[in-house]
Structures are given as structure tokens and as C-alpha cells.
Amino acid sequence: MKFKKLGILLCAAMLAGTAGTSVQAKNAGDYKDVKPGDWFYPYVEDVSEAEYMTGKSPTVFAPLDNLARAQLATVIYRIHEKPDTAYESRFPDVPNGTFYSVPVTWANTYGVITGYANGKFGPDEDITREQLATMLYRYAVKLGYDTSESGDLSAFPDAGNVSDFAKEAMEWANGAAIITGDSGKLNPQGKVNRAVGATMISRFTNLVGTSSKPAHQHEWKANYKTVTTKAAWDETVTVKAAWSEQVLVKDAWSEQVCVREAQTTTISYELCKCGAKLYSAAEVQQHALLAFTNPAAAANCGSRNCKTETITTPAEYQTVNHPAEYKTVNHPAETKTVHHDAETKQELVNHTCTKCGAVK
């Protein structure tokens, strides 16, 4: 791959902070603060013509203003010809809608930039010399370029100040003449102003765009991510409808109910003697002995005796049958919970090179 000079107007300016206005790409000569005799003039001219960096206004480049991390991510994104990328919330301090939102998403996906241990990106923070060298080194590796050049950092008195994460990148950047020193030192934690940033970026793009060749032909592998289309959910399923039943609470039974109490009656009556037998008045009538109803005949028949007789009538009962007693018991519906797993689909994220890990 060779880098091309871009001919597209940039949508966002490279400003000192993270906010900015759209500024058209310029020639270095259009900036009042960039003179042909300045050491950085050819580098500013190079990145301006390529539209990798733009001015802070149509006439101001601000070469001494520091370069922020968000700005460098945007520069590399432009060098890569602004690949079509959708914003993703990868860092809490990189919201959507800023000029660097998509560039940071792309650069992080591509593996060029990472965040800090606290999970933030620090878009407003000034970039250091070793951070810039590391980002350019990672970018070259992802593209499959030869990064075997290695400088001897021990020649610099502050070589021991280089962070572990940046050591290999600083050796490469020095060996490739992207970083040549700062007043005889590496100054790895030194801030990068826009003039120095333009210089390092120009050296990098001219190096890989003219002399370096890709180490191999990329072999792309599609990468997918699982996207949830419907969250997991539970539903209640009826396994038996609500129902009722009659439950016996008392068996059928019978009882004897008294309908008339027992009665005792005392009867007094006269007995008439006729011969050797005594007849009551009732018996005389019953046997048609009418003659003895005649008082005169009775007198001849014999003496009258009074008799008292007690007659007991027993109580009377009847049987009452009682039916069985029931009650209605209602049973609620019987249910069970059925769990449904989330529904997902595979969505294409990007393509990576199986040889070098480059991403597109």
C-alpha cells in the first residue's frame, strides 16, 4: 500500500483543544505564522497539501500549540483515507458527535490507539513524543510494513526515561529518522507541538509512501460479533385450567323424629255384675246386652262396682333421612414458567489480516 495525497475537504479542523470549526486545507504559504525560512515550513506544507492537518483558521496554523491525543487519532484516520466507520462508545470521555468520535473509534478498533488504565482515552490531553511514536509504529505494523529499523537509544542521555510500552516504537522511530532528538535528548515525555507533530507525520508518510513496501499481501478474515435482537424472556404457560369440584363434608344420615309424645290416660267406669261375670258399660253395649242398660234390669242383675284403669299410649316416631352435605372447592389454574433464551444474530464487525492483524 502507498499513501496518497488526499483531495477531499476535511470536515473538522485540527485544533488545540477538542472543539473546532471546519477549516479548509491550506498551503503553508497561506499561514501568517508559517514562514518559508522556518525549520518546520516544508513539513507543514506537506501535511497541509495532503490535508492530513489543517489550520486553526484560514491564516493561522499555530505551530507552537500542543497536539492533543484526539487530534493525532484524527490525523491517522485521515492518512488512512477516512474509512467508513460507525461510532461506538468505547471510552466514557469520547462521546458521539465530536470531530474525533469516529476517528477514535476507528483507531482503537484498528489497534493504533489504546486508552489509559482507568478506561478513559484522554482526548484533550497533550500527546507526548513517545505516544506519537507508538501510534505511528502500531499503524505501520498493522499495515504490514517493514519495521525492522532500530536505532540505538543508548546514545541519548535520557534513554532510561522511555516508558516500557514505547521502547520498541521509539527505537524504530529513531532508526527510521522519524524522531532524531530534541536538543540532543529523546525527551520521550515531552509534549508535541503542532510543528513537531507535522514534522513526524510528514517523515512517516514519506517513509512508508516512497521507500517501504508491504511485507506481505493481506489475507482478510471476516470478524463477526453477536448482536442481541431480542432479550431473554420468561412466559407463564397454563398446564391445567382452573376447575371446581364437589367435596363431601358429611355423609347422608337418618334420624327418628318424635311426632307425638307418649300419653297416659286414666279411665274410670262402672262394672255390672251379671251372674259371675262383670261387664263394663262399654262391653254391655258392644255385646248388645241392651237389657242391662235398663236400670231396673241392672238392679236385678247385681251390684255396680267402680273401676279405674290407666291406659298408656306410646310415643310415635317417624324416620327423617338427611342427604349428604357437599361444598364447592375452586382450584386455580396450574401454570409453569418457560424461559426463552435471548435471540441473537451475527453481525459483521470488520476484517483482519491473518498475517499481521491489520484491520479494515
Tab-separated table of C-alpha atoms in Angstrom:
chain	number	residue	atom	x	y	z
A	1	MET	CA	0.000	0.000	0.000
A	2	LYS	CA	1.205	3.519	-0.745
A	3	PHE	CA	-0.287	6.577	0.907
A	4	LYS	CA	-1.992	9.017	-1.433
A	5	LYS	CA	-2.371	12.740	-1.116
A	6	LEU	CA	-5.998	13.339	-0.326
A	7	GLY	CA	-8.075	15.711	-2.393
A	8	ILE	CA	-11.120	15.865	-0.125
A	9	LEU	CA	-12.033	18.821	2.039
A	10	LEU	CA	-11.837	17.884	5.707
A	11	CYS	CA	-14.889	18.219	7.859
A	12	ALA	CA	-13.125	19.073	11.092
A	13	ALA	CA	-10.113	21.204	11.866
A	14	MET	CA	-7.154	20.064	13.931
A	15	LEU	CA	-7.473	22.481	16.843
A	16	ALA	CA	-5.516	22.707	20.077
A	17	GLY	CA	-8.491	21.524	22.080
A	18	THR	CA	-11.174	19.014	21.288
A	19	ALA	CA	-13.624	21.528	19.827
A	20	GLY	CA	-13.181	23.147	16.443
A	21	THR	CA	-14.626	24.620	13.319
A	22	SER	CA	-14.361	23.431	9.743
A	23	VAL	CA	-11.268	24.896	8.108
A	24	GLN	CA	-10.354	24.190	4.519
A	25	ALA	CA	-6.986	22.654	3.770
A	26	LYS	CA	-4.380	25.328	3.034
A	27	ASN	CA	-0.970	25.789	1.504
A	28	ALA	CA	1.701	26.551	4.057
A	29	GLY	CA	2.232	29.942	2.462
A	30	ASP	CA	-1.318	30.965	3.386
A	31	TYR	CA	-0.500	30.860	7.092
A	32	LYS	CA	0.837	34.098	8.569
A	33	ASP	CA	2.654	32.187	11.331
A	34	VAL	CA	4.488	29.785	8.986
A	35	LYS	CA	7.359	31.404	7.071
A	36	PRO	CA	9.483	29.840	4.312
A	37	GLY	CA	12.572	30.202	6.492
A	38	ASP	CA	11.067	28.265	9.445
A	39	TRP	CA	12.625	24.817	10.011
A	40	PHE	CA	9.149	23.273	10.040
A	41	TYR	CA	7.890	25.035	6.884
A	42	PRO	CA	8.338	22.096	4.443
A	43	TYR	CA	6.655	19.691	6.853
A	44	VAL	CA	3.661	21.953	7.415
A	45	GLU	CA	3.465	22.431	3.660
A	46	ASP	CA	3.496	18.654	3.160
A	47	VAL	CA	0.724	17.784	5.683
A	48	SER	CA	-1.357	20.796	4.595
A	49	GLU	CA	-1.309	19.862	0.920
A	50	ALA	CA	-2.179	16.265	1.816
A	51	GLU	CA	-4.934	17.573	4.090
A	52	TYR	CA	-3.699	15.485	6.996
A	53	MET	CA	-3.596	18.630	9.146
A	54	THR	CA	-5.407	21.924	8.717
A	55	GLY	CA	-5.075	25.331	10.272
A	56	LYS	CA	-6.863	26.706	13.282
A	57	SER	CA	-8.143	29.414	10.980
A	58	PRO	CA	-7.615	30.153	7.275
A	59	THR	CA	-4.476	32.148	8.140
A	60	VAL	CA	-3.265	30.596	11.410
A	61	PHE	CA	-1.582	27.188	11.746
A	62	ALA	CA	-0.472	27.719	15.385
A	63	PRO	CA	2.777	25.721	15.131
A	64	LEU	CA	3.647	26.150	18.806
A	65	ASP	CA	0.295	24.922	20.149
A	66	ASN	CA	0.402	21.410	21.542
A	67	LEU	CA	-1.178	18.498	19.693
A	68	ALA	CA	-3.919	16.613	21.567
A	69	ARG	CA	-4.429	12.837	21.532
A	70	ALA	CA	-7.804	13.204	19.793
A	71	GLN	CA	-6.155	15.280	17.074
A	72	LEU	CA	-3.489	12.696	16.317
A	73	ALA	CA	-6.116	9.958	16.107
A	74	THR	CA	-7.915	12.128	13.570
A	75	VAL	CA	-4.714	12.698	11.576
A	76	ILE	CA	-4.035	8.946	11.288
A	77	TYR	CA	-7.691	8.394	10.350
A	78	ARG	CA	-7.228	10.891	7.509
A	79	ILE	CA	-3.974	9.264	6.419
A	80	HIS	CA	-5.922	6.020	6.104
A	81	GLU	CA	-8.357	7.866	3.821
A	82	LYS	CA	-11.150	8.093	6.383
A	83	PRO	CA	-12.552	4.546	6.203
A	84	ASP	CA	-16.288	4.193	6.646
A	85	THR	CA	-16.726	3.588	10.368
A	86	ALA	CA	-19.695	3.727	12.723
A	87	TYR	CA	-19.190	5.383	16.094
A	88	GLU	CA	-19.008	3.078	19.098
A	89	SER	CA	-18.918	4.104	22.726
A	90	ARG	CA	-15.505	2.706	23.663
A	91	PHE	CA	-14.347	5.373	26.122
A	92	PRO	CA	-16.504	7.353	28.569
A	93	ASP	CA	-14.744	10.592	27.597
A	94	VAL	CA	-15.253	10.141	23.851
A	95	PRO	CA	-18.915	10.977	23.191
A	96	ASN	CA	-20.626	10.813	19.844
A	97	GLY	CA	-20.912	13.935	17.756
A	98	THR	CA	-17.385	15.386	18.081
A	99	PHE	CA	-14.883	15.693	15.260
A	100	TYR	CA	-12.820	12.908	16.819
A	101	SER	CA	-15.654	10.484	17.752
A	102	VAL	CA	-15.388	8.301	14.646
A	103	PRO	CA	-11.583	8.613	14.237
A	104	VAL	CA	-11.017	7.413	17.809
A	105	THR	CA	-13.466	4.535	17.282
A	106	TRP	CA	-11.661	3.512	14.106
A	107	ALA	CA	-8.136	3.927	15.521
A	108	ASN	CA	-8.981	1.898	18.613
A	109	THR	CA	-10.638	-0.836	16.527
A	110	TYR	CA	-7.646	-0.856	14.215
A	111	GLY	CA	-5.302	-1.237	17.173
A	112	VAL	CA	-3.438	2.031	16.664
A	113	ILE	CA	-4.505	3.709	19.900
A	114	THR	CA	-5.500	2.489	23.327
A	115	GLY	CA	-6.836	4.139	26.427
A	116	TYR	CA	-5.459	4.538	29.913
A	117	ALA	CA	-5.697	2.078	32.808
A	118	ASN	CA	-8.716	3.990	34.149
A	119	GLY	CA	-10.636	3.166	30.960
A	120	LYS	CA	-10.529	6.705	29.582
A	121	PHE	CA	-8.919	7.944	26.378
A	122	GLY	CA	-7.967	11.490	27.386
A	123	PRO	CA	-8.852	13.245	24.123
A	124	ASP	CA	-7.878	16.698	25.437
A	125	GLU	CA	-4.529	15.624	26.837
A	126	ASP	CA	-1.412	16.757	25.010
A	127	ILE	CA	0.295	13.884	23.251
A	128	THR	CA	3.882	13.077	24.141
A	129	ARG	CA	6.732	12.229	21.819
A	130	GLU	CA	6.780	8.569	22.845
A	131	GLN	CA	2.987	8.279	22.495
A	132	LEU	CA	3.103	9.709	18.957
A	133	ALA	CA	5.943	7.373	18.014
A	134	THR	CA	4.000	4.415	19.438
A	135	MET	CA	0.852	5.243	17.459
A	136	LEU	CA	2.776	5.599	14.202
A	137	TYR	CA	4.647	2.355	14.905
A	138	ARG	CA	1.441	0.421	15.577
A	139	TYR	CA	-0.067	1.838	12.407
A	140	ALA	CA	2.915	0.722	10.319
A	141	VAL	CA	2.760	-2.767	11.846
A	142	LYS	CA	-0.959	-3.057	11.135
A	143	LEU	CA	-0.305	-2.133	7.516
A	144	GLY	CA	2.287	-4.881	7.238
A	145	TYR	CA	5.239	-2.564	6.651
A	146	ASP	CA	8.780	-3.436	7.478
A	147	THR	CA	9.517	-2.009	10.917
A	148	SER	CA	12.858	-3.731	11.416
A	149	GLU	CA	14.780	-0.421	11.500
A	150	SER	CA	16.015	0.110	15.053
A	151	GLY	CA	18.028	2.972	16.487
A	152	ASP	CA	20.375	2.788	19.465
A	153	LEU	CA	18.648	4.811	22.154
A	154	SER	CA	21.581	4.476	24.495
A	155	ALA	CA	23.209	7.307	22.547
A	156	PHE	CA	20.777	9.672	24.253
A	157	PRO	CA	21.323	10.679	27.891
A	158	ASP	CA	17.637	10.308	28.763
A	159	ALA	CA	17.102	6.910	27.117
A	160	GLY	CA	16.183	5.487	30.512
A	161	ASN	CA	13.146	7.779	30.633
A	162	VAL	CA	11.442	5.941	27.765
A	163	SER	CA	8.370	4.047	29.054
A	164	ASP	CA	8.350	0.290	28.632
A	165	PHE	CA	5.311	0.399	26.317
A	166	ALA	CA	7.108	2.812	23.968
A	167	LYS	CA	10.650	1.366	23.919
A	168	GLU	CA	10.318	-0.701	20.727
A	169	ALA	CA	8.425	2.086	18.942
A	170	MET	CA	10.988	4.723	19.949
A	171	GLU	CA	13.839	2.512	18.704
A	172	TRP	CA	12.054	2.129	15.368
A	173	ALA	CA	11.147	5.838	15.102
A	174	ASN	CA	14.742	6.813	15.807
A	175	GLY	CA	16.144	4.235	13.403
A	176	ALA	CA	13.705	5.405	10.690
A	177	ALA	CA	14.671	9.065	11.347
A	178	ILE	CA	11.128	9.991	12.363
A	179	ILE	CA	12.482	11.130	15.739
A	180	THR	CA	16.024	12.488	15.614
A	181	GLY	CA	16.259	14.098	19.019
A	182	ASP	CA	15.342	17.264	20.872
A	183	SER	CA	18.402	19.319	21.734
A	184	GLY	CA	20.421	16.146	21.997
A	185	LYS	CA	17.825	14.262	24.002
A	186	LEU	CA	14.921	11.965	23.243
A	187	ASN	CA	12.630	13.856	25.599
A	188	PRO	CA	10.100	10.957	25.488
A	189	GLN	CA	7.578	12.585	27.826
A	190	GLY	CA	7.901	15.973	26.163
A	191	LYS	CA	4.777	17.492	24.667
A	192	VAL	CA	4.453	17.520	20.893
A	193	ASN	CA	3.534	20.871	19.408
A	194	ARG	CA	1.857	21.165	16.036
A	195	ALA	CA	5.120	21.961	14.237
A	196	VAL	CA	6.834	18.852	15.648
A	197	GLY	CA	3.705	16.799	15.005
A	198	ALA	CA	3.613	17.919	11.369
A	199	THR	CA	7.304	17.021	11.062
A	200	MET	CA	6.952	13.485	12.452
A	201	ILE	CA	3.814	12.808	10.398
A	202	SER	CA	5.437	14.099	7.203
A	203	ARG	CA	8.545	11.972	7.769
A	204	PHE	CA	6.370	8.935	8.470
A	205	THR	CA	4.134	9.268	5.391
A	206	ASN	CA	7.106	9.945	3.115
A	207	LEU	CA	8.927	6.949	4.562
A	208	VAL	CA	6.152	4.427	4.089
A	209	GLY	CA	4.836	6.084	0.950
A	210	THR	CA	8.081	6.068	-1.026
A	211	SER	CA	10.619	3.561	0.307
A	212	SER	CA	8.827	0.946	2.371
A	213	LYS	CA	6.852	-1.862	0.837
A	214	PRO	CA	4.193	-4.060	2.453
A	215	ALA	CA	5.786	-7.146	3.959
A	216	HIS	CA	3.057	-9.351	2.517
A	217	GLN	CA	-0.253	-9.467	0.756
A	218	HIS	CA	-3.042	-9.189	3.272
A	219	GLU	CA	-5.248	-12.215	3.804
A	220	TRP	CA	-8.526	-10.957	5.217
A	221	LYS	CA	-10.748	-12.808	7.624
A	222	ALA	CA	-14.228	-11.573	8.421
A	223	ASN	CA	-14.933	-10.915	12.089
A	224	TYR	CA	-18.415	-11.019	13.496
A	225	LYS	CA	-19.977	-10.093	16.768
A	226	THR	CA	-23.101	-11.468	18.357
A	227	VAL	CA	-25.895	-8.926	18.496
A	228	THR	CA	-28.955	-9.458	20.655
A	229	THR	CA	-32.129	-8.947	18.635
A	230	LYS	CA	-34.486	-9.922	21.435
A	231	ALA	CA	-33.657	-10.104	25.119
A	232	ALA	CA	-34.164	-13.291	27.088
A	233	TRP	CA	-37.685	-13.504	28.480
A	234	ASP	CA	-39.972	-15.675	30.586
A	235	GLU	CA	-43.590	-16.558	29.951
A	236	THR	CA	-46.230	-18.200	32.117
A	237	VAL	CA	-47.836	-21.227	30.443
A	238	THR	CA	-51.106	-22.804	31.663
A	239	VAL	CA	-50.751	-26.553	32.068
A	240	LYS	CA	-54.201	-27.101	33.643
A	241	ALA	CA	-57.168	-24.742	33.524
A	242	ALA	CA	-58.917	-23.591	36.691
A	243	TRP	CA	-61.510	-26.166	37.857
A	244	SER	CA	-64.077	-26.827	40.592
A	245	GLU	CA	-65.107	-29.983	42.467
A	246	GLN	CA	-67.783	-31.003	44.961
A	247	VAL	CA	-66.231	-32.262	48.162
A	248	LEU	CA	-68.232	-34.420	50.680
A	249	VAL	CA	-68.187	-32.804	54.083
A	250	LYS	CA	-70.906	-35.010	55.755
A	251	ASP	CA	-72.351	-38.397	54.731
A	252	ALA	CA	-76.101	-38.946	54.280
A	253	TRP	CA	-77.770	-39.905	57.614
A	254	SER	CA	-81.122	-40.738	59.143
A	255	GLU	CA	-82.778	-39.897	62.459
A	256	GLN	CA	-86.004	-40.804	64.319
A	257	VAL	CA	-88.050	-37.732	64.950
A	258	CYS	CA	-90.816	-37.797	67.635
A	259	VAL	CA	-94.120	-36.737	66.143
A	260	ARG	CA	-96.271	-37.465	69.228
A	261	GLU	CA	-95.171	-37.782	72.782
A	262	ALA	CA	-96.163	-40.819	74.909
A	263	GLN	CA	-99.559	-40.270	76.727
A	264	THR	CA	-101.050	-41.790	79.871
A	265	THR	CA	-104.870	-41.775	80.325
A	266	THR	CA	-106.823	-42.838	83.395
A	267	ILE	CA	-110.354	-44.247	82.690
A	268	SER	CA	-112.949	-44.731	85.367
A	269	TYR	CA	-116.052	-46.839	84.675
A	270	GLU	CA	-118.712	-48.994	86.352
A	271	LEU	CA	-118.871	-52.722	86.234
A	272	CYS	CA	-122.222	-54.533	86.215
A	273	LYS	CA	-122.385	-57.966	87.606
A	274	CYS	CA	-124.474	-60.446	85.775
A	275	GLY	CA	-124.117	-63.764	87.181
A	276	ALA	CA	-120.494	-64.459	87.892
A	277	LYS	CA	-119.155	-62.076	85.248
A	278	LEU	CA	-118.626	-58.354	85.368
A	279	TYR	CA	-119.399	-56.273	82.312
A	280	SER	CA	-118.492	-52.740	81.762
A	281	ALA	CA	-120.955	-50.409	80.252
A	282	ALA	CA	-118.956	-50.449	77.066
A	283	GLU	CA	-118.997	-54.230	76.941
A	284	VAL	CA	-122.696	-54.265	77.538
A	285	GLN	CA	-123.173	-52.058	74.501
A	286	GLN	CA	-120.681	-53.965	72.459
A	287	HIS	CA	-122.361	-57.273	73.109
A	288	ALA	CA	-125.860	-55.878	72.568
A	289	LEU	CA	-126.879	-56.685	76.071
A	290	LEU	CA	-129.344	-53.935	75.923
A	291	ALA	CA	-131.361	-55.367	78.667
A	292	PHE	CA	-128.757	-54.469	81.122
A	293	THR	CA	-128.938	-50.880	80.113
A	294	ASN	CA	-132.254	-50.784	81.776
A	295	PRO	CA	-131.644	-49.547	85.248
A	296	ALA	CA	-134.273	-51.845	86.628
A	297	ALA	CA	-132.778	-54.840	84.978
A	298	ALA	CA	-129.385	-53.759	86.069
A	299	ALA	CA	-130.539	-53.537	89.566
A	300	ASN	CA	-131.726	-57.066	89.339
A	301	CYS	CA	-128.530	-58.121	87.707
A	302	GLY	CA	-126.266	-57.262	90.509
A	303	SER	CA	-124.334	-54.549	92.251
A	304	ARG	CA	-122.384	-51.872	90.489
A	305	ASN	CA	-118.646	-51.541	91.114
A	306	CYS	CA	-116.455	-48.635	90.146
A	307	LYS	CA	-113.093	-49.360	88.495
A	308	THR	CA	-110.254	-47.116	87.480
A	309	GLU	CA	-107.882	-48.186	84.661
A	310	THR	CA	-104.747	-46.419	83.456
A	311	ILE	CA	-104.079	-46.587	79.706
A	312	THR	CA	-100.605	-45.604	78.348
A	313	THR	CA	-100.215	-44.652	74.687
A	314	PRO	CA	-96.562	-44.885	73.488
A	315	ALA	CA	-94.785	-42.033	71.659
A	316	GLU	CA	-94.893	-42.052	67.885
A	317	TYR	CA	-91.765	-41.504	65.697
A	318	GLN	CA	-91.012	-41.117	62.062
A	319	THR	CA	-87.729	-41.605	60.183
A	320	VAL	CA	-86.211	-38.485	58.602
A	321	ASN	CA	-83.478	-39.040	56.011
A	322	HIS	CA	-80.839	-36.307	55.544
A	323	PRO	CA	-78.864	-36.153	52.253
A	324	ALA	CA	-75.082	-35.953	52.174
A	325	GLU	CA	-73.629	-32.467	52.504
A	326	TYR	CA	-71.113	-31.114	49.963
A	327	LYS	CA	-69.129	-27.926	49.398
A	328	THR	CA	-67.663	-26.494	46.186
A	329	VAL	CA	-63.875	-26.211	46.136
A	330	ASN	CA	-62.363	-23.974	43.415
A	331	HIS	CA	-58.876	-24.822	42.200
A	332	PRO	CA	-56.819	-22.136	40.446
A	333	ALA	CA	-55.201	-22.806	37.107
A	334	GLU	CA	-51.903	-24.635	37.265
A	335	THR	CA	-49.054	-22.861	35.450
A	336	LYS	CA	-45.342	-23.133	34.848
A	337	THR	CA	-42.703	-20.600	33.810
A	338	VAL	CA	-40.974	-21.232	30.494
A	339	HIS	CA	-37.640	-19.448	29.976
A	340	HIS	CA	-36.711	-18.309	26.482
A	341	ASP	CA	-33.091	-17.541	25.686
A	342	ALA	CA	-32.138	-14.292	24.041
A	343	GLU	CA	-32.368	-14.238	20.269
A	344	THR	CA	-29.159	-13.209	18.552
A	345	LYS	CA	-27.625	-12.761	15.162
A	346	GLN	CA	-24.093	-12.468	13.842
A	347	GLU	CA	-23.144	-9.003	12.614
A	348	LEU	CA	-20.043	-8.203	10.592
A	349	VAL	CA	-17.607	-6.005	12.532
A	350	ASN	CA	-14.550	-5.792	10.313
A	351	HIS	CA	-11.902	-7.811	8.503
A	352	THR	CA	-8.480	-8.579	9.943
A	353	CYS	CA	-5.372	-9.777	8.194
A	354	THR	CA	-4.453	-13.271	9.383
A	355	LYS	CA	-0.757	-12.491	8.867
A	356	CYS	CA	-0.278	-9.134	10.553
A	357	GLY	CA	-3.560	-8.297	12.292
A	358	ALA	CA	-4.301	-5.264	10.117
A	359	VAL	CA	-7.960	-4.249	10.231
A	360	LYS	CA	-10.245	-2.900	7.537
